[in-house]
């Protein structure tokens, strides 16, 4: 199944926003590590 480019970009942006939100709302370094783990593990 081929994902349309527009949808792919939208999902990519959502993933980044989710990672940033997780980083902000998590306390301390754990949230930051979790954010990078989610961002790199794409």
PDB file of C-alpha atoms in Angstrom:
ATOM      1  CA  UNK A   1       0.000   0.000   0.000  1.00  0.00           C
ATOM      2  CA  UNK A   2       1.416   3.324  -1.071  1.00  0.00           C
ATOM      3  CA  UNK A   3       0.785   6.273   1.239  1.00  0.00           C
ATOM      4  CA  UNK A   4       0.043   9.572  -0.562  1.00  0.00           C
ATOM      5  CA  UNK A   5       2.813  12.135  -0.060  1.00  0.00           C
ATOM      6  CA  UNK A   6       0.492  14.682   1.543  1.00  0.00           C
ATOM      7  CA  UNK A   7      -0.777  12.149   4.070  1.00  0.00           C
ATOM      8  CA  UNK A   8       2.760  10.958   4.730  1.00  0.00           C
ATOM      9  CA  UNK A   9       3.898  14.505   5.520  1.00  0.00           C
ATOM     10  CA  UNK A  10       0.860  15.025   7.745  1.00  0.00           C
ATOM     11  CA  UNK A  11       1.635  11.869   9.738  1.00  0.00           C
ATOM     12  CA  UNK A  12       5.279  12.878   9.987  1.00  0.00           C
ATOM     13  CA  UNK A  13       4.326  16.293  11.391  1.00  0.00           C
ATOM     14  CA  UNK A  14       1.907  14.680  13.851  1.00  0.00           C
ATOM     15  CA  UNK A  15       4.648  12.332  15.029  1.00  0.00           C
ATOM     16  CA  UNK A  16       7.015  15.254  15.641  1.00  0.00           C
ATOM     17  CA  UNK A  17       4.326  17.253  17.459  1.00  0.00           C
ATOM     18  CA  UNK A  18       3.470  14.207  19.580  1.00  0.00           C
ATOM     19  CA  UNK A  19       7.126  13.751  20.445  1.00  0.00           C
ATOM     20  CA  UNK A  20       7.523  17.399  21.448  1.00  0.00           C
ATOM     21  CA  UNK A  21       4.342  17.276  23.545  1.00  0.00           C
ATOM     22  CA  UNK A  22       5.574  14.110  25.257  1.00  0.00           C
ATOM     23  CA  UNK A  23       8.915  15.771  25.928  1.00  0.00           C
ATOM     24  CA  UNK A  24       7.269  18.876  27.397  1.00  0.00           C
ATOM     25  CA  UNK A  25       4.706  17.119  29.582  1.00  0.00           C
ATOM     26  CA  UNK A  26       7.110  14.476  30.852  1.00  0.00           C
ATOM     27  CA  UNK A  27       9.228  15.355  33.867  1.00  0.00           C
ATOM     28  CA  UNK A  28      12.999  15.475  33.629  1.00  0.00           C
ATOM     29  CA  UNK A  29      15.346  13.769  31.237  1.00  0.00           C
ATOM     30  CA  UNK A  30      13.153  10.671  30.851  1.00  0.00           C
ATOM     31  CA  UNK A  31      10.694  12.567  28.670  1.00  0.00           C
ATOM     32  CA  UNK A  32      13.488  13.944  26.508  1.00  0.00           C
ATOM     33  CA  UNK A  33      14.953  10.477  25.955  1.00  0.00           C
ATOM     34  CA  UNK A  34      11.479   9.128  25.163  1.00  0.00           C
ATOM     35  CA  UNK A  35      10.970  11.916  22.616  1.00  0.00           C
ATOM     36  CA  UNK A  36      14.213  11.124  20.816  1.00  0.00           C
ATOM     37  CA  UNK A  37      13.457   7.402  20.898  1.00  0.00           C
ATOM     38  CA  UNK A  38      10.073   7.966  19.259  1.00  0.00           C
ATOM     39  CA  UNK A  39      11.518  10.420  16.735  1.00  0.00           C
ATOM     40  CA  UNK A  40      14.432   8.231  15.670  1.00  0.00           C
ATOM     41  CA  UNK A  41      12.423   4.996  15.669  1.00  0.00           C
ATOM     42  CA  UNK A  42      10.418   6.069  12.621  1.00  0.00           C
TER      43      UNK A  42
END
